[in-house]
CSV table of N, CA and C in Angstrom, one decimal:
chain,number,residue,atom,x,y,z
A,1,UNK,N,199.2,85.2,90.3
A,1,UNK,CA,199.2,84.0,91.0
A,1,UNK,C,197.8,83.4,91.0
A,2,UNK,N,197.8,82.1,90.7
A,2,UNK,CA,196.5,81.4,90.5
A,2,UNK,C,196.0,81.0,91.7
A,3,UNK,N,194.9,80.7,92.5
A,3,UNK,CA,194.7,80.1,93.3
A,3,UNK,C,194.1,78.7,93.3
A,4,UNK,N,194.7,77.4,93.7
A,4,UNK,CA,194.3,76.4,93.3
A,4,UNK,C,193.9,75.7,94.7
A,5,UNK,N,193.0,74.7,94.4
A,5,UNK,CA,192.1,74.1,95.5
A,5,UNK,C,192.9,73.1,96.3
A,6,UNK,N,193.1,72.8,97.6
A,6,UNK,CA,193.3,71.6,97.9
A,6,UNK,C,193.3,70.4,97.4
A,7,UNK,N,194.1,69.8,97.1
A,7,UNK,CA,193.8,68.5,96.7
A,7,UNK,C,192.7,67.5,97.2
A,8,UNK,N,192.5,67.3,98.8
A,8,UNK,CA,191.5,66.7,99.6
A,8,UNK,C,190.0,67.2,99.0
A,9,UNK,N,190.1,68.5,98.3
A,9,UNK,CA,188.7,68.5,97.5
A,9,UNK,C,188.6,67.9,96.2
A,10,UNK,N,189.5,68.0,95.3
A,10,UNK,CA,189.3,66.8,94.2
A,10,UNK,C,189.2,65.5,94.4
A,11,UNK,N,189.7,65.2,95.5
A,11,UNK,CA,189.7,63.6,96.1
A,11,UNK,C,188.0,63.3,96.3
A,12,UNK,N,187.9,64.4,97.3
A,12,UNK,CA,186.3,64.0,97.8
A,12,UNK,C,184.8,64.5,97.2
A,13,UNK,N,185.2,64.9,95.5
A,13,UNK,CA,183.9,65.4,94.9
A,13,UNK,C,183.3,64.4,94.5
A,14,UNK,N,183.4,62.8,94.1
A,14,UNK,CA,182.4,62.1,93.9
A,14,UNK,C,182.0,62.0,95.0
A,15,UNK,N,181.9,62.2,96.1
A,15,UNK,CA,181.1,62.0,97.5
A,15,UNK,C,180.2,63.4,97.9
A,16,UNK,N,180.2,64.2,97.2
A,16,UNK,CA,179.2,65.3,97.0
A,16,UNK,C,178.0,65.2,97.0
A,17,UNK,N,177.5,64.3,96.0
A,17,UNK,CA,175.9,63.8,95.6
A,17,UNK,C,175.6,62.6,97.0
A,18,UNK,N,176.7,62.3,97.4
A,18,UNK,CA,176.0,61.4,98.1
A,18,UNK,C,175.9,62.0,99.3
A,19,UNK,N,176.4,63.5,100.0
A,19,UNK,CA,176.1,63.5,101.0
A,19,UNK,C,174.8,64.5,100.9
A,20,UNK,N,174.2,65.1,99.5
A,20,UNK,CA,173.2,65.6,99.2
A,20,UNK,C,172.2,64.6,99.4
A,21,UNK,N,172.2,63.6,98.4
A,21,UNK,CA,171.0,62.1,98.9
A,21,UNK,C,170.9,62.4,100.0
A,22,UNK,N,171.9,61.9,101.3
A,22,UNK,CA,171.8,61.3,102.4
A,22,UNK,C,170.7,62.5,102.8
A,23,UNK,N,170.9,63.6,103.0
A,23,UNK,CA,170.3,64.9,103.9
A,23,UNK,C,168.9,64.9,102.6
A,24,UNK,N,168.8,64.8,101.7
A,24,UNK,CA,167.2,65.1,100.8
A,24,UNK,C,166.8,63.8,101.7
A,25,UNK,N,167.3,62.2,102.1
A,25,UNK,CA,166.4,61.3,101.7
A,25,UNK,C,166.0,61.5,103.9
A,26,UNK,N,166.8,61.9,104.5
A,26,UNK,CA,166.2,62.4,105.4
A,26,UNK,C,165.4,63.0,105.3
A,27,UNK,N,165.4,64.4,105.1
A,27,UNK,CA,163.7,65.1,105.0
A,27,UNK,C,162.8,64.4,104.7
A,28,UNK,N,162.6,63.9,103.6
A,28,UNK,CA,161.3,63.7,102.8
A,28,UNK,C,161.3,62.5,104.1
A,29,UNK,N,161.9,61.8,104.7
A,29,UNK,CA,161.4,60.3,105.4
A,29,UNK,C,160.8,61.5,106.3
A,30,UNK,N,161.1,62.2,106.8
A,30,UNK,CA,160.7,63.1,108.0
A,30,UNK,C,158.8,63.6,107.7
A,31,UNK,N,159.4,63.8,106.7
A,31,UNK,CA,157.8,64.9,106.1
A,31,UNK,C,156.6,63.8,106.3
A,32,UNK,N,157.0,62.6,105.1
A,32,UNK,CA,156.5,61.3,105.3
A,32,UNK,C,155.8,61.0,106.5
A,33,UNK,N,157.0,60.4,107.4
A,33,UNK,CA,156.7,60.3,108.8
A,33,UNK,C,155.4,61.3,109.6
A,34,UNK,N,155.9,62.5,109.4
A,34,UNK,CA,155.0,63.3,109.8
A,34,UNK,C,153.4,63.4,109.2
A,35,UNK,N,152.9,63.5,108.1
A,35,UNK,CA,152.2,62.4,107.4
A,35,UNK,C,151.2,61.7,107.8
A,36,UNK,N,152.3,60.5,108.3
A,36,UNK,CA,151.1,59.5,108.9
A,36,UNK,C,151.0,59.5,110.3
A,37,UNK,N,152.3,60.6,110.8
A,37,UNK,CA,151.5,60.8,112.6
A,37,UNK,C,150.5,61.5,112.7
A,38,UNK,N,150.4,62.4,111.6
A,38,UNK,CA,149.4,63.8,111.7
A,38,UNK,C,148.5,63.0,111.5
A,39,UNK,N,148.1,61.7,110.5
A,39,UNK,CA,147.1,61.1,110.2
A,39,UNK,C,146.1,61.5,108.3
A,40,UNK,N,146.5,60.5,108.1
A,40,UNK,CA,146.1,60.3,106.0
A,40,UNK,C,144.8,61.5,105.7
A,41,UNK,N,144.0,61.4,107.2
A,41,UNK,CA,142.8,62.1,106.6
A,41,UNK,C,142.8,63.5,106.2
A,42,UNK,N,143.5,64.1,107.4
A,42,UNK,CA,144.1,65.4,107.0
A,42,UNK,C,144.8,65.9,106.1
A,43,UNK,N,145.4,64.9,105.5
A,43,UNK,CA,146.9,65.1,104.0
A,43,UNK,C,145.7,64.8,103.4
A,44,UNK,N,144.8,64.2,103.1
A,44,UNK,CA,143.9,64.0,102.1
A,44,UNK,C,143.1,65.3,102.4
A,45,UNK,N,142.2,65.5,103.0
A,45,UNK,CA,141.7,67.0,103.0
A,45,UNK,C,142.5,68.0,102.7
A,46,UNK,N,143.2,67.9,103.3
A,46,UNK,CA,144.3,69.1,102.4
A,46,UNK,C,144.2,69.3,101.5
A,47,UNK,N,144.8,68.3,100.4
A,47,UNK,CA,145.4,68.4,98.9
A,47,UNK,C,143.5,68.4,98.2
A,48,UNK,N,142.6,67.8,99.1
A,48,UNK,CA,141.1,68.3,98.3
A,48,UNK,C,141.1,69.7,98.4
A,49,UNK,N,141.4,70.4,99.4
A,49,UNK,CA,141.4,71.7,99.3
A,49,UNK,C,141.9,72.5,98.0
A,50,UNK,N,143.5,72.1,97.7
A,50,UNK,CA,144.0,72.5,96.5
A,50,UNK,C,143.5,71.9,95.2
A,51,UNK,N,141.7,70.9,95.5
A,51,UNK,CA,141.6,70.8,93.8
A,51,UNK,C,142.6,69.8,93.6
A,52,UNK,N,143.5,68.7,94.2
A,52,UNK,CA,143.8,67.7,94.0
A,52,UNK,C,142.8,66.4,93.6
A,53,UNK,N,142.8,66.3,92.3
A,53,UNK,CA,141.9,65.1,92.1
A,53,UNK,C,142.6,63.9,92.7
A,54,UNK,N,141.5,62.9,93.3
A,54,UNK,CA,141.5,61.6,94.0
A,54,UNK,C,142.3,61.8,95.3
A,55,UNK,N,141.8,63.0,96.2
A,55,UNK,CA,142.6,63.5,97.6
A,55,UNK,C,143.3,62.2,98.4
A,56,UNK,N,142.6,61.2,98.2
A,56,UNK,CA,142.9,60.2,99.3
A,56,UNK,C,144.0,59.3,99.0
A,57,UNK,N,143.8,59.3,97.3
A,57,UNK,CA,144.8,58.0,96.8
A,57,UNK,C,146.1,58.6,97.0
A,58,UNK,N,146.0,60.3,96.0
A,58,UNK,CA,147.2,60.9,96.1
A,58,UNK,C,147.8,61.3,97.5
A,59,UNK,N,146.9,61.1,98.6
A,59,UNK,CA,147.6,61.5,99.9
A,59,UNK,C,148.6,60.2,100.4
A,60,UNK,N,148.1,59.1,99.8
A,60,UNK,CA,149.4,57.6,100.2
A,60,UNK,C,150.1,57.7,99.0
A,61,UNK,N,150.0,58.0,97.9
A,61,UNK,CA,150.8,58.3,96.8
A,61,UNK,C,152.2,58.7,97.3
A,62,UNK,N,151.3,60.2,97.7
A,62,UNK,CA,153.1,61.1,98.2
A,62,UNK,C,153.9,61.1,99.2
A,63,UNK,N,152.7,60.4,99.8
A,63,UNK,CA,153.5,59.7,101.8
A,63,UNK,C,154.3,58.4,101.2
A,64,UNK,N,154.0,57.8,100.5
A,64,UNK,CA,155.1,56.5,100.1
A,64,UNK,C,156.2,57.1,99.4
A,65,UNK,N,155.8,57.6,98.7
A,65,UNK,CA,157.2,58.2,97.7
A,65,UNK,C,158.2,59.2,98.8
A,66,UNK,N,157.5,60.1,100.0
A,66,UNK,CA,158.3,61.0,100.7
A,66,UNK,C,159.1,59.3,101.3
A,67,UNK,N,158.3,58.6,102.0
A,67,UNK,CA,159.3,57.6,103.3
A,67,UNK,C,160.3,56.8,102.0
A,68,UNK,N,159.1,56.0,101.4
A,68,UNK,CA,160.0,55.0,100.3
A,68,UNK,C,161.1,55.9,99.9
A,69,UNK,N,160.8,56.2,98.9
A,69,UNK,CA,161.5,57.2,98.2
A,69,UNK,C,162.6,57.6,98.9
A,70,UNK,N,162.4,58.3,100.6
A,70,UNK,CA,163.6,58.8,100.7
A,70,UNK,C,164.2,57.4,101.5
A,71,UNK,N,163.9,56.7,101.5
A,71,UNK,CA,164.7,55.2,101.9
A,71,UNK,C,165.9,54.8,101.0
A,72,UNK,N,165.1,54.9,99.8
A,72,UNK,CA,165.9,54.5,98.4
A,72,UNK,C,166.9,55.5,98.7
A,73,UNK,N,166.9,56.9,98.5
A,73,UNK,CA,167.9,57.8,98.8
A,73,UNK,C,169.0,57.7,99.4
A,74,UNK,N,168.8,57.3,100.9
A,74,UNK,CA,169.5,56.7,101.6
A,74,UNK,C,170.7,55.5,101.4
A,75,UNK,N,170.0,54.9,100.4
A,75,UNK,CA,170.6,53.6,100.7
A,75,UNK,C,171.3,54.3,99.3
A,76,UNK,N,170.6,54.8,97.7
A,76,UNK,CA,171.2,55.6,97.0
A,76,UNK,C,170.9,54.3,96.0
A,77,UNK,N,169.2,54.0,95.9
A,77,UNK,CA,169.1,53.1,94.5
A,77,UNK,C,167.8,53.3,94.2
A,78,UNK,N,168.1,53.7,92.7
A,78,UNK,CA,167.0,54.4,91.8
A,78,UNK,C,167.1,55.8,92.5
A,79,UNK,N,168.4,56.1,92.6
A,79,UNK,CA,168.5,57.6,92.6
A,79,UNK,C,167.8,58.7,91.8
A,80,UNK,N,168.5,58.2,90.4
A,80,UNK,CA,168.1,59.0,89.5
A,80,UNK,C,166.9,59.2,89.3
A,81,UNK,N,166.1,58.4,89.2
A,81,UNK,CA,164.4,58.0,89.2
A,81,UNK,C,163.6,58.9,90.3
A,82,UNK,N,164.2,58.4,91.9
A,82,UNK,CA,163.5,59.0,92.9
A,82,UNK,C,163.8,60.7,93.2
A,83,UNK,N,165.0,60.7,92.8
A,83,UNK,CA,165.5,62.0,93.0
A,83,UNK,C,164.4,63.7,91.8
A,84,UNK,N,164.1,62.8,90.9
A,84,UNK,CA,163.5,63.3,89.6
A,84,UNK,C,161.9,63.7,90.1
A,85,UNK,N,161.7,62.7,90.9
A,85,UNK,CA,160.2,62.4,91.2
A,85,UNK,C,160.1,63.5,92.3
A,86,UNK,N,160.8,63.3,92.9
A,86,UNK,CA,160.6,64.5,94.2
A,86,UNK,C,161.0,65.9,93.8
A,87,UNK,N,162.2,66.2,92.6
A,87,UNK,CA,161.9,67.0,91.9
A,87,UNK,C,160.2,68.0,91.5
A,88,UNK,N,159.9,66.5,90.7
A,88,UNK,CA,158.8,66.9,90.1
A,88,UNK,C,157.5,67.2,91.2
A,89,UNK,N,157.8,66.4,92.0
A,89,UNK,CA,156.6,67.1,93.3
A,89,UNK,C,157.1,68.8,93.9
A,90,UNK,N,158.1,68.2,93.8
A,90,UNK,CA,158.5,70.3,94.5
A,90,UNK,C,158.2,71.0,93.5
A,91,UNK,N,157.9,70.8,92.4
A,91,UNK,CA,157.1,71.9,91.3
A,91,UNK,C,155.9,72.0,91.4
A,92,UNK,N,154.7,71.2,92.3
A,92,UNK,CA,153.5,70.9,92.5
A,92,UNK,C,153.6,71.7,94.0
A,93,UNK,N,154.5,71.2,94.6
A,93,UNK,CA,154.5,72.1,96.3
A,93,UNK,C,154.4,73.2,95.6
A,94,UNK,N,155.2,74.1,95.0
A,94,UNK,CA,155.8,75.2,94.8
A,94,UNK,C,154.6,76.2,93.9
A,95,UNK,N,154.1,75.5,93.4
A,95,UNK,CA,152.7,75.8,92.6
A,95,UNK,C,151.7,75.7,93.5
A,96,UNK,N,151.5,74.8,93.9
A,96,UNK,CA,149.9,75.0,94.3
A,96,UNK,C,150.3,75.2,96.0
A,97,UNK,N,151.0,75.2,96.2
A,97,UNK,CA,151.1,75.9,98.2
A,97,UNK,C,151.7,76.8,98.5
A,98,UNK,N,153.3,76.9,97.7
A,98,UNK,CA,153.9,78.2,98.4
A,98,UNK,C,153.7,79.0,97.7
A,99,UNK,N,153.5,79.1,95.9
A,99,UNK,CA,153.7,80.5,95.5
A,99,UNK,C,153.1,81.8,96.1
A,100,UNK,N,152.3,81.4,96.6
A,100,UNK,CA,151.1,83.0,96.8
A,100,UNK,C,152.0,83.4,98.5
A,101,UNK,N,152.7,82.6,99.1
A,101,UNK,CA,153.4,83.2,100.0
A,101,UNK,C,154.6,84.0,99.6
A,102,UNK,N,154.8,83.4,98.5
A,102,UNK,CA,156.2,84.0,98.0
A,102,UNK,C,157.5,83.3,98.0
A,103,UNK,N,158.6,83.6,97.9
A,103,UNK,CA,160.3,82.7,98.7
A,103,UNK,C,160.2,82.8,99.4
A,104,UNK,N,160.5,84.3,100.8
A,104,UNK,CA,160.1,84.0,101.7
A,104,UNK,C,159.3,84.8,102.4
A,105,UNK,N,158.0,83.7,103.0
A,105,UNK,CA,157.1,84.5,103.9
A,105,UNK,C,157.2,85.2,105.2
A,106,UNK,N,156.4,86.2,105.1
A,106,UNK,CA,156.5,86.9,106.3
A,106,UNK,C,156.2,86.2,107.7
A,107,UNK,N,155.2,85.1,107.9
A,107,UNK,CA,155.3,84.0,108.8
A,107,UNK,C,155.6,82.5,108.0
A,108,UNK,N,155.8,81.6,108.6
A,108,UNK,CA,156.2,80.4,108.5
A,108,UNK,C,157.2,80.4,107.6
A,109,UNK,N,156.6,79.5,106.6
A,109,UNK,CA,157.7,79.6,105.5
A,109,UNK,C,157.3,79.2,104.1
A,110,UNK,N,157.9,80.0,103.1
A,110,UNK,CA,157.9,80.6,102.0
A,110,UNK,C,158.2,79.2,101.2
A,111,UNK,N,158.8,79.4,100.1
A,111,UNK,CA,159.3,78.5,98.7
A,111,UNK,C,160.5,78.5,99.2
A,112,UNK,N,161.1,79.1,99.5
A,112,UNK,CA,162.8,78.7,99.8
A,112,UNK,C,163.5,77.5,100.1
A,113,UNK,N,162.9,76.5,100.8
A,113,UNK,CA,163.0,75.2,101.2
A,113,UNK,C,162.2,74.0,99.9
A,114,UNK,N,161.5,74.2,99.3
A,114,UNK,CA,161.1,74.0,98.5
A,114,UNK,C,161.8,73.7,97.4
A,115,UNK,N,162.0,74.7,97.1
A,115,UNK,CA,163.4,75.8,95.8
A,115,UNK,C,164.4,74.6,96.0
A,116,UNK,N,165.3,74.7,97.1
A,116,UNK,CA,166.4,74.1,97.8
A,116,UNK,C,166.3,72.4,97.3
A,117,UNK,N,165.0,71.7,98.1
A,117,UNK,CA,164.6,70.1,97.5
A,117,UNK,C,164.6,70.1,95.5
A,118,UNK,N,164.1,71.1,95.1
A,118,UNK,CA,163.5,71.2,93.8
A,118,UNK,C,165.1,71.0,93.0
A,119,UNK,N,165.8,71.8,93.7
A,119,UNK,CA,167.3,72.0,92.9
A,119,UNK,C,168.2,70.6,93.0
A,120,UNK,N,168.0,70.0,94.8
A,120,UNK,CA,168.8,68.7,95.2
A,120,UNK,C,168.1,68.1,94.0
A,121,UNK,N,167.0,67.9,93.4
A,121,UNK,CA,166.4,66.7,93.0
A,121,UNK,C,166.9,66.6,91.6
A,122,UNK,N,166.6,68.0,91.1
A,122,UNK,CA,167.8,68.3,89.3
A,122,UNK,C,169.0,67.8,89.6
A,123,UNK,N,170.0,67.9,90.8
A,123,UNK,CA,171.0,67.8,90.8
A,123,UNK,C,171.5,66.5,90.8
A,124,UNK,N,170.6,65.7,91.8
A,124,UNK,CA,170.9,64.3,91.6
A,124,UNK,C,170.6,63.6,90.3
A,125,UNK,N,169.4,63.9,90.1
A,125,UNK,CA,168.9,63.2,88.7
A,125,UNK,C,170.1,63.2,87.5
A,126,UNK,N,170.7,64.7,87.7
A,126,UNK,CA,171.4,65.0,86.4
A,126,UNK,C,172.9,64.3,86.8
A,127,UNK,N,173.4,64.1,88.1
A,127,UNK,CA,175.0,63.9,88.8
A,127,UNK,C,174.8,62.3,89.2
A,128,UNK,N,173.8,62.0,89.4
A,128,UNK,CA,173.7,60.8,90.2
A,128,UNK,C,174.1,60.1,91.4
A,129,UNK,N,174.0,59.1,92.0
A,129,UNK,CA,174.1,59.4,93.6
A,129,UNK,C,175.2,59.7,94.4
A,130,UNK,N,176.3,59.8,93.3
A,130,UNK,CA,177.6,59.9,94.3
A,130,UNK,C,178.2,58.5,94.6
A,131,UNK,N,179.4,58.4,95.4
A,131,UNK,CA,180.5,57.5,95.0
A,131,UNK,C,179.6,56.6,95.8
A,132,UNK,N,179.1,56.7,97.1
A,132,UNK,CA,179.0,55.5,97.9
A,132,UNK,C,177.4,54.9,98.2
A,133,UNK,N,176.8,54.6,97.1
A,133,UNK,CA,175.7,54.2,96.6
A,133,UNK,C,175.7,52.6,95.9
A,134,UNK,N,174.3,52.1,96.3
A,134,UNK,CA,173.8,50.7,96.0
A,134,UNK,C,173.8,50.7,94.7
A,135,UNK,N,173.5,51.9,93.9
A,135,UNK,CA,173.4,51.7,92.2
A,135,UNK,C,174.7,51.2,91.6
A,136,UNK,N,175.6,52.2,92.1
A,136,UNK,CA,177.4,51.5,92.2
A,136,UNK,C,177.7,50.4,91.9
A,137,UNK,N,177.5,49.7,93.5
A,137,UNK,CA,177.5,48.4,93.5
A,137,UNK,C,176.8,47.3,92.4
A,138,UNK,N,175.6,47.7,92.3
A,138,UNK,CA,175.2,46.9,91.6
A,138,UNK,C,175.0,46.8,90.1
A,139,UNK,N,175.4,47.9,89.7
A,139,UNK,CA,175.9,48.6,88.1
A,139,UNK,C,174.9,48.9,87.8
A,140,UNK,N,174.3,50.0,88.3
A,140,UNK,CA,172.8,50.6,87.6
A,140,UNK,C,173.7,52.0,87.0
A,141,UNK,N,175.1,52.3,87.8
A,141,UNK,CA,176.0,53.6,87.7
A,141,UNK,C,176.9,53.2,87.6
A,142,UNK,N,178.0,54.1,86.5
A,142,UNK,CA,179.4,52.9,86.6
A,142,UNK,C,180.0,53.5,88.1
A,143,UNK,N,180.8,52.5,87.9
A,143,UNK,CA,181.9,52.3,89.4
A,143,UNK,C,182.9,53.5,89.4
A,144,UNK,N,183.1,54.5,88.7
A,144,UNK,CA,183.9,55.7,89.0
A,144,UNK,C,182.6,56.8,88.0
A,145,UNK,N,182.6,57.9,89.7
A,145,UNK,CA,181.9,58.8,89.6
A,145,UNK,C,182.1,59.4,88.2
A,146,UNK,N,181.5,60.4,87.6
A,146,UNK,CA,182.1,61.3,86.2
A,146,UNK,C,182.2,62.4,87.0
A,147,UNK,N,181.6,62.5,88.4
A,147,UNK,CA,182.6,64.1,89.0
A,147,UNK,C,183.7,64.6,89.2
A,148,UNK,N,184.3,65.1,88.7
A,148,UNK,CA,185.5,65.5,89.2
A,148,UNK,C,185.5,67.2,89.2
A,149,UNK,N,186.2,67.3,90.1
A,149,UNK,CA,186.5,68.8,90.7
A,149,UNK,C,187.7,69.8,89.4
């Protein structure tokens, strides 16, 4: 006897990516946010620390892309684009911050979370935003997901 899935899960797999957007484009607005409450000077001394050339430009660089970025997310236009980009920053976190802690560290925290953004970001880029997205609407994606269960 085979076991076969509910139907209500075939129904609801183009809405997968979008409820991944929704929760990546949260974080990053969060990290963002946090950012510019902690204050630019400090994100810019930081990444001097790591040998970031141009500490200061790159510290509004990555604070726009975390808020913007995860705005776009949200709303689910230039997915593929933003989703790719934050990818490609979680390979820079993951490199120059968490590796020497490991996956996961014995205090705070490791790559794991990292890892996790790194994968949402392949996943969207490669699935795209899911059914209920501005790209949709406005044909940057066709109008029926290619997900199916």
């Amino acid at each position: 006897m085979r076991f076969r899935q509910p139907a209500v899960f075939s129904r609801l797999a183009p809405y997968g990516p979008t409820v991944l957007r929704i929760a990546m484009g949260i974080v990053f607005i969060a990290h963002g946010m946090q950012k510019i409450d902690n204050g630019m000077a400090g994100v810019a001394g930081f990444f001097g620390s790591l040998n970031i050339p141009m500490p200061e430009v790159m510290a509004w660089v990555i604070t726009a892309l975390e808020v913007g970025g995860g705005v776009l997310l949200l709303l689910g236009l230039g997915t593929r684009i933003v989703a790719l980009l934050f990818a490609i920053q979680m390979v820079f976190t993951i490199a120059l911050v968490r590796a020497e802690l490991g996956l996961v560290a014995q205090q705070g925290t490791g790559a794991e979370i990292d890892l996790m953004l790194l994968a949402a970001g392949l996943a969207l880029a490669f699935t795209g935003p899911g059914a209920a997205a501005v790209d949709r609407m406005i044909g940057l994606e066709p109008k029926e997901s290619p997900i199916h269960a």
